Each structure stands twice: as C-alpha cells, then as structure tokens.
mmCIF file of C-alpha atoms in Angstrom:
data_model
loop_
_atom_site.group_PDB
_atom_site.id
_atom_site.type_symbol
_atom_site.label_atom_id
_atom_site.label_comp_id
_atom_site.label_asym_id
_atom_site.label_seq_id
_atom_site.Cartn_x
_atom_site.Cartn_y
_atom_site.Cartn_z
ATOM 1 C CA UNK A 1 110.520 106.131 87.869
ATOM 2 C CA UNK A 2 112.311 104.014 85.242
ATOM 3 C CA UNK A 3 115.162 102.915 87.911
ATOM 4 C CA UNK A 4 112.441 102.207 90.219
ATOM 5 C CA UNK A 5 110.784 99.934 88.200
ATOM 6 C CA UNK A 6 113.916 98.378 87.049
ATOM 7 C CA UNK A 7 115.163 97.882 90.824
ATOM 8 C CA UNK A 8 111.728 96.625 91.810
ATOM 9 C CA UNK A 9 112.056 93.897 89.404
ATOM 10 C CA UNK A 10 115.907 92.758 89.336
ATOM 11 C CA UNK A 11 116.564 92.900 93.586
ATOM 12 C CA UNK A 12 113.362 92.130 94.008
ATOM 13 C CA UNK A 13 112.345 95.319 95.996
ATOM 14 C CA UNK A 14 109.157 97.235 96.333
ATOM 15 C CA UNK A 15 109.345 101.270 97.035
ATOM 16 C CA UNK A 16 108.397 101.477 100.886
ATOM 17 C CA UNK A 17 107.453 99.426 103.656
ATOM 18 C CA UNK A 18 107.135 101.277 106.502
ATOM 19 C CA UNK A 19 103.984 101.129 107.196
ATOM 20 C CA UNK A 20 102.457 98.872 109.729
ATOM 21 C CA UNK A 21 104.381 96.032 111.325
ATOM 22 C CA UNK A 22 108.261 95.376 109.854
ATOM 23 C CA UNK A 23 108.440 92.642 107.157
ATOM 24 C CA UNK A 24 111.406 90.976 105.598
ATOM 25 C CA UNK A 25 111.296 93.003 102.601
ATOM 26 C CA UNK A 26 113.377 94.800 100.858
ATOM 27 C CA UNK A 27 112.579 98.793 99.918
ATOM 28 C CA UNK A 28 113.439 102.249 98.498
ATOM 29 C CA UNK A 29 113.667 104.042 101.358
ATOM 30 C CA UNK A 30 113.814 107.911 101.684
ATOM 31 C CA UNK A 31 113.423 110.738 100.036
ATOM 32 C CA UNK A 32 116.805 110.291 98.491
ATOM 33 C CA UNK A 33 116.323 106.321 97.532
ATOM 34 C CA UNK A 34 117.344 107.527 94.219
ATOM 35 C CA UNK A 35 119.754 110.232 93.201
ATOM 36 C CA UNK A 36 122.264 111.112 90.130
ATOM 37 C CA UNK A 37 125.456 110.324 90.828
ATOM 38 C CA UNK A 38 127.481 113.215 89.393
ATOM 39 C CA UNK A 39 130.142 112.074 86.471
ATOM 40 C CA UNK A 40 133.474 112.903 86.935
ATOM 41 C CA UNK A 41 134.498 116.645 87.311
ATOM 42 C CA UNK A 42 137.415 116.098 83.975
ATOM 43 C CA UNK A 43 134.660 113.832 81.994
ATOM 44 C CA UNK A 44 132.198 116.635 82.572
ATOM 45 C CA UNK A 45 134.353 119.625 81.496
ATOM 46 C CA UNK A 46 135.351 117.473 78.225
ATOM 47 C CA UNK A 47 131.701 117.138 77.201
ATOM 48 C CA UNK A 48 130.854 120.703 78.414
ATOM 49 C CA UNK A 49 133.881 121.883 76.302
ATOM 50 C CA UNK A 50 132.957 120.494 73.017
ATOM 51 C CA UNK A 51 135.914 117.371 73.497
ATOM 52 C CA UNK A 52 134.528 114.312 74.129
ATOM 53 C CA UNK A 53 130.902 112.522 74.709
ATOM 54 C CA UNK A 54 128.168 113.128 77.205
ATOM 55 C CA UNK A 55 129.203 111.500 80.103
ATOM 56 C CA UNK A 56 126.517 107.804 80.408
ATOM 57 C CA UNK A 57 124.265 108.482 83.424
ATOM 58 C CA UNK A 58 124.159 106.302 86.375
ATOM 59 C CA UNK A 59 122.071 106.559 89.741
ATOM 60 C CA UNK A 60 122.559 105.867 93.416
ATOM 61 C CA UNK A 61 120.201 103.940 95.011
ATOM 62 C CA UNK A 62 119.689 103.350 98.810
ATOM 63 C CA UNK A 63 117.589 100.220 99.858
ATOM 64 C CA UNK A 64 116.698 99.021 103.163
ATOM 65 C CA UNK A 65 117.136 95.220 103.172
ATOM 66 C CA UNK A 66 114.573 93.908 105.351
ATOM 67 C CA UNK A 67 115.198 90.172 103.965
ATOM 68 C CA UNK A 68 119.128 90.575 105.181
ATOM 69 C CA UNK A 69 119.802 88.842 108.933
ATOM 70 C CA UNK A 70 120.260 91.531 110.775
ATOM 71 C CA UNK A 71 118.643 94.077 108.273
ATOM 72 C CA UNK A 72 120.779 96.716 106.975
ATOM 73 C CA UNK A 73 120.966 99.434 104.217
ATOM 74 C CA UNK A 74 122.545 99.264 101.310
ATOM 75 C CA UNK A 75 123.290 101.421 98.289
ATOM 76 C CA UNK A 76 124.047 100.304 94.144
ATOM 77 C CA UNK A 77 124.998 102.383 91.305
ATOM 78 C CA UNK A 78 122.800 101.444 88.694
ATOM 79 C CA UNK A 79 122.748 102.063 85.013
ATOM 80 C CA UNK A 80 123.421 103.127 82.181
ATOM 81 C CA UNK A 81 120.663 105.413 82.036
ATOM 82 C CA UNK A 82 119.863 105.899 78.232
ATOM 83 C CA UNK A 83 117.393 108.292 76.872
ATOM 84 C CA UNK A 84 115.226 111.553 78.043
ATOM 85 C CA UNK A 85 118.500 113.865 77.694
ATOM 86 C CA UNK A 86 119.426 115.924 80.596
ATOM 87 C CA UNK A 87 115.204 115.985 81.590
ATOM 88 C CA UNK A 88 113.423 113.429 83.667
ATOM 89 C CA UNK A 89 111.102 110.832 82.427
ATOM 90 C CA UNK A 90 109.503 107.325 82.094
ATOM 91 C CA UNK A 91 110.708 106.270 79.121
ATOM 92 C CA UNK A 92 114.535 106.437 79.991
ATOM 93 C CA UNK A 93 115.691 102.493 78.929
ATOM 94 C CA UNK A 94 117.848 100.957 81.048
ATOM 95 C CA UNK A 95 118.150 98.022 78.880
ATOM 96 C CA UNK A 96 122.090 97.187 78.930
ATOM 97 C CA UNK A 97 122.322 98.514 82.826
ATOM 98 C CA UNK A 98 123.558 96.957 85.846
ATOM 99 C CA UNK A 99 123.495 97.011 89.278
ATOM 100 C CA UNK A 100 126.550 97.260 91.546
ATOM 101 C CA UNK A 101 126.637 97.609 95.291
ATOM 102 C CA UNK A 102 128.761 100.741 96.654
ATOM 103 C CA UNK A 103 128.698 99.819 100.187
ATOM 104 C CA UNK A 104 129.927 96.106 101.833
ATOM 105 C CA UNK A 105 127.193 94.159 103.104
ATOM 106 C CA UNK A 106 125.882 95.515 106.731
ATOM 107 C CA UNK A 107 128.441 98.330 106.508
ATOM 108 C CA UNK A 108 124.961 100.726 107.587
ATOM 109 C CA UNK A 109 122.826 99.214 110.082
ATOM 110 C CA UNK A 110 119.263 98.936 109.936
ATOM 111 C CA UNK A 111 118.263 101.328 112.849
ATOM 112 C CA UNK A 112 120.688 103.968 110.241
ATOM 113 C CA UNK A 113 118.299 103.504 107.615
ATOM 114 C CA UNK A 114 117.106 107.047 106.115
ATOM 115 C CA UNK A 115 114.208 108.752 107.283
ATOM 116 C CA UNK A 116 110.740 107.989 105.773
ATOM 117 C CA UNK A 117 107.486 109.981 105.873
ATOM 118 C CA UNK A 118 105.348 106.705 105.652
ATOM 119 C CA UNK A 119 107.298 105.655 108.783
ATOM 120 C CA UNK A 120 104.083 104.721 111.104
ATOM 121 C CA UNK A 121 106.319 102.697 113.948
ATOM 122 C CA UNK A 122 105.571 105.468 116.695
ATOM 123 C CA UNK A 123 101.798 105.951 116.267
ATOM 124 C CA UNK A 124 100.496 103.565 118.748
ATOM 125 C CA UNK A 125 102.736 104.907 121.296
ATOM 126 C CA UNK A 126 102.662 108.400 120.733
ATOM 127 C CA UNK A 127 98.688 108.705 120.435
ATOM 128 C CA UNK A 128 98.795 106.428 124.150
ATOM 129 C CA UNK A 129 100.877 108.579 125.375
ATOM 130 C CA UNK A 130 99.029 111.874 124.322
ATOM 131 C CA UNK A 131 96.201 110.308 125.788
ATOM 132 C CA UNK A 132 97.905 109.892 129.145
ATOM 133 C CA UNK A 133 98.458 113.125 128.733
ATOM 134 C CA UNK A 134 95.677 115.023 127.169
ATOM 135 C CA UNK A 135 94.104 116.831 130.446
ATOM 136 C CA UNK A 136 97.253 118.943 130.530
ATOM 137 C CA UNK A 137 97.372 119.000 127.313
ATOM 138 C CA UNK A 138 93.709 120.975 126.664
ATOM 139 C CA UNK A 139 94.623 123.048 129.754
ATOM 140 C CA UNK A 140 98.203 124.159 128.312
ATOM 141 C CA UNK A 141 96.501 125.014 124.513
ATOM 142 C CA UNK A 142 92.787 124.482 124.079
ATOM 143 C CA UNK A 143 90.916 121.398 122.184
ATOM 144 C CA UNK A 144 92.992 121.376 119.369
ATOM 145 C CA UNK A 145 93.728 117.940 120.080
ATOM 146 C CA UNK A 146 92.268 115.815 117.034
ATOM 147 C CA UNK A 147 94.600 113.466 116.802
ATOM 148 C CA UNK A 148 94.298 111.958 120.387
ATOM 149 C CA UNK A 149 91.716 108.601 119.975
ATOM 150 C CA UNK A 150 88.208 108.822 121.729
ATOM 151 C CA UNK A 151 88.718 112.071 123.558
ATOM 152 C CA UNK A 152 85.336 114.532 122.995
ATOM 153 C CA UNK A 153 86.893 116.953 125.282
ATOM 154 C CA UNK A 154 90.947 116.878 123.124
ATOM 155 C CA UNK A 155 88.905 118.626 120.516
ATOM 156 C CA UNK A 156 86.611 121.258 119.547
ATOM 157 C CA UNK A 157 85.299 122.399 115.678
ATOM 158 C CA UNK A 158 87.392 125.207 114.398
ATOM 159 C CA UNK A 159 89.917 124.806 116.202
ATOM 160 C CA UNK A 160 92.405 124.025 113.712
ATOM 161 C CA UNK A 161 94.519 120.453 113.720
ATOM 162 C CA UNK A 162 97.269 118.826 114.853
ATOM 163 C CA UNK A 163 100.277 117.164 113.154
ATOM 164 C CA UNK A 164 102.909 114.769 114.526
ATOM 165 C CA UNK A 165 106.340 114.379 113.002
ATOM 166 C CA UNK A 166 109.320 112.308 113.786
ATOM 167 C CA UNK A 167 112.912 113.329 113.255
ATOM 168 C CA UNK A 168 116.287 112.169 113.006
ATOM 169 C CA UNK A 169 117.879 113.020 116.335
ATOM 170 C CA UNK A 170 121.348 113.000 117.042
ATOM 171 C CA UNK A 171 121.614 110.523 119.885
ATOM 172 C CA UNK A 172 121.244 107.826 118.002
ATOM 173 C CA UNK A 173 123.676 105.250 117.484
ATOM 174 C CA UNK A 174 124.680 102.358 115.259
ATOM 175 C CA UNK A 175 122.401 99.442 117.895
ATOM 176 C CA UNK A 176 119.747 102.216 118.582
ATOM 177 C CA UNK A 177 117.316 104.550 116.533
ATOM 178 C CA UNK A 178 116.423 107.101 117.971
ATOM 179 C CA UNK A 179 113.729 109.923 116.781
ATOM 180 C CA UNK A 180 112.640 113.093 118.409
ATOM 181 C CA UNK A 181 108.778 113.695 118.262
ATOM 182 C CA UNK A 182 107.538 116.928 117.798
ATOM 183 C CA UNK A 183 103.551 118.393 116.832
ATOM 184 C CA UNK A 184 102.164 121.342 115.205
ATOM 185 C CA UNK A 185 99.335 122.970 114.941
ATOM 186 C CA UNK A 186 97.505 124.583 112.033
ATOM 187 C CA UNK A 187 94.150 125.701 110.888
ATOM 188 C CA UNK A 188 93.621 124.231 108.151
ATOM 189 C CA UNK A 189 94.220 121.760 105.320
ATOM 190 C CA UNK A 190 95.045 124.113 102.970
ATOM 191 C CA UNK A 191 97.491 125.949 105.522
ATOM 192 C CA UNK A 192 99.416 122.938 106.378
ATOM 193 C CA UNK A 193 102.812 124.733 105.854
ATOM 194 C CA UNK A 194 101.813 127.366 108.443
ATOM 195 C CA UNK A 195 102.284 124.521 110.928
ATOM 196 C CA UNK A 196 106.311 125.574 111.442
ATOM 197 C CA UNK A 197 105.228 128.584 112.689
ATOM 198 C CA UNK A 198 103.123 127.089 115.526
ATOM 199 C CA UNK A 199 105.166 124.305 117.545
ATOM 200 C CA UNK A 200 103.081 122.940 120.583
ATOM 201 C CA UNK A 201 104.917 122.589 124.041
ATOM 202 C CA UNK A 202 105.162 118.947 123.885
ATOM 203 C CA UNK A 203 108.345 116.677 122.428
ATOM 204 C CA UNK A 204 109.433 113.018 123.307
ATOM 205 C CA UNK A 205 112.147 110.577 121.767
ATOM 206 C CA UNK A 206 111.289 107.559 120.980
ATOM 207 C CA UNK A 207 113.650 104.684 120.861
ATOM 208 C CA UNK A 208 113.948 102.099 117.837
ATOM 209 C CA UNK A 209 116.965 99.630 118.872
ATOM 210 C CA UNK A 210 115.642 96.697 116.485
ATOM 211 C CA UNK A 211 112.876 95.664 113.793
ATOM 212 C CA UNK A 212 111.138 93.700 116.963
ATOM 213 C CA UNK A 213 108.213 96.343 118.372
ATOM 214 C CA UNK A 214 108.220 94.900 121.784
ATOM 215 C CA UNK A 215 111.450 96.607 121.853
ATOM 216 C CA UNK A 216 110.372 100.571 121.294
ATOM 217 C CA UNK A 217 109.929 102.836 124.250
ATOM 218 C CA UNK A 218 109.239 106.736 124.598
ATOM 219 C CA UNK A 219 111.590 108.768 126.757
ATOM 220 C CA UNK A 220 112.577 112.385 127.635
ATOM 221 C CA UNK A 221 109.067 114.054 127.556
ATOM 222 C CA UNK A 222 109.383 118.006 127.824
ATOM 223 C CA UNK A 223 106.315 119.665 128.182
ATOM 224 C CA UNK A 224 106.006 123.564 128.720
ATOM 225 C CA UNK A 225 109.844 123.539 128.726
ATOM 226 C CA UNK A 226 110.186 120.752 131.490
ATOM 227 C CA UNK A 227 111.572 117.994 131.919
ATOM 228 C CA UNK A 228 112.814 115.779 130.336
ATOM 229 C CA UNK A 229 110.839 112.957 132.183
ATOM 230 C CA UNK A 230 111.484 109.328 131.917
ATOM 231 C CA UNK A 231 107.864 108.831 131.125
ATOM 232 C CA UNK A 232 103.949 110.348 130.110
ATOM 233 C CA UNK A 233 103.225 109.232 133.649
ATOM 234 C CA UNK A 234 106.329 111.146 135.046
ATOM 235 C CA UNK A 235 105.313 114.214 133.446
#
C-alpha cells in the first residue's frame, strides 16, 4: 500500500481505470502492478550468512499509461523500501526512494497491458450478444440466465447464477487484444468457487485492437461444441 500511495502521488497515477469508457490516465494495472523484486542471489547469501547487510528492498511496478500517445505499459523499480522488516505493512517509508523505469518507452503496447478483473470493456457486447442468443441458450441449460438484461424467461428463482470472465488468449498480438469469454454457473453466493466445476457451453473472443470502442468486435462463438461462428447471429 505504501508504494501505491507513493506512485499515486509522484507519476501521477491512480490504481485502476478500467472501468467504463478508456481515459487518458495513467494506472496500476493487474494483479501483479506491484511485486518484490528479488535482491541479488550473492547479496542475499551474504546477509543470510551472517556477512554483510540486509539487502535495501525495492519493488516492480507495472503501469498502464493511458496519458502516453499511443498508450503503452510501462514498469519502474521503485524504492528504497525502509521499514516493516521482512512483513508487509502501511507504514513502510519510502522517504529517500526513487523511481526508475525498467522498460524503454512503448517497448509493451497498450493492447499487452496485464489482465484486470475490473476490466468492464466487453459487457455491453457480451450481454447483446447473450441476448441474441438466449432462446438457445434456456433450451441448451435451463433459466439460469441472470445476467442477460430484460429477459423474464433467461431466468428462474433457485436456479443458481451466472458469471462471465474474460481471459488472456493466445492469439493476440502486439496491434490486437484479444480475450476469450467464457461463463459459469453456480448456486450460490457463497459457492462462487464451485463455478470451475460447472462451465456452460458457450465461449466467444472478443477483439480489443485500440483504446477507441467503436473498434471492438466478438468473434468465434462455440456453442454446444460448434462452431466457431463469425457471429451471435451465425450461431
């Protein structure tokens, strides 16, 4: 928390902005935006050994640079990190640290940027498409559709929820993100890590070449093992 504040206030930064429309902001992005950066293995062994002092503590952290033209990602060792020990904490000082980039300017491209939870670019899409598709949806697995919009019919009480998740999928490139979206079901709230167990028969990728949102489309639907198709409509 201490080298988040610290960033937020010397980039300037703040610690996500993925939800909603793109801005030209600059964020911690990830679930790694900040990690330890190991010390040197001989440093290490000296210190462990009795031989020399603790090794000073820096951290690696990766920001998205929405205020860069084009946006890219970028990563900075920051620190000294003083105080707390070997344990986490808030009070760590990072009074006399610095931050230092690791990576040249635009060296990772924007649509390389880590993956984000918060991420909420493919909703509007996804939920129109599941709408397109929701009569063969209910037929395929029941009204345990909750998450399609002003559908009575997508959904029935007790029968458990569904969850969409995007991830990383290996066609993309370096000009084009591109995510594979997959949903699971579960029964309830307090269950929601019995979703793995219960992927439905529906995936898409969906296609994130720039910032712009004009720009994303949804392609290779598989449903029930079919496909792919080129759209919801093909299916």
């Amino acid at each position: 928390k201490a080298v988040v504040d610290f960033v937020k206030l010397k980039m300037p930064a703040v610690e996500t902005d993925m939800v909603g429309p793109f801005r030209k902001v600059d964020f911690l992005s990830g679930t790694s935006a900040v990690e330890l950066i190991e010390p040197p293995k001989d440093v290490a062994q000296r210190f462990l050994n009795g031989d020399g002092p603790a090794p000073p503590r820096f951290a690696r952290v990766t920001l998205v640079r929405g205020s860069a033209d084009p946006p890219d990602v970028m990563e900075y060792k920051v620190g000294p990190i003083l105080g707390c020990g070997t344990a986490g904490c808030d009070t760590a000082s990072l009074e006399t640290a610095t931050i230092e980039p690791m990576l040249a300017p635009g060296a990772v491209p924007f649509q390389k940027r880590p993956y984000e939870l918060s991420d909420s670019a493919v909703n509007d899409l996804a939920l129109g498409a599941l709408s397109e598709l929701r009569a063969l949806l209910v037929a395929a697995t029941g009204p345990v559709w909750d998450i399609i919009p002003d559908c009575d019919e997508c959904h029935a009480p007790g029968m458990g929820h569904i969850q969409a998740l995007p991830f990383n999928d290996f066609t993309s490139s370096s000009t084009d993100r591109i995510s594979i979206v997959r949903f699971f079901w579960y029964q309830s709230r307090d269950q929601l890590q019995a979703m793995w167990l219960h992927p439905m028969p529906i995936h898409f990728r969906f296609s994130q070449p720039s910032a712009d949102a004009s720009a994303f489309r949804l392609f290779d639907f598989v449903f029930c093992s079919q496909g792919p198709f080129a759209s919801a409509a093909a299916v």
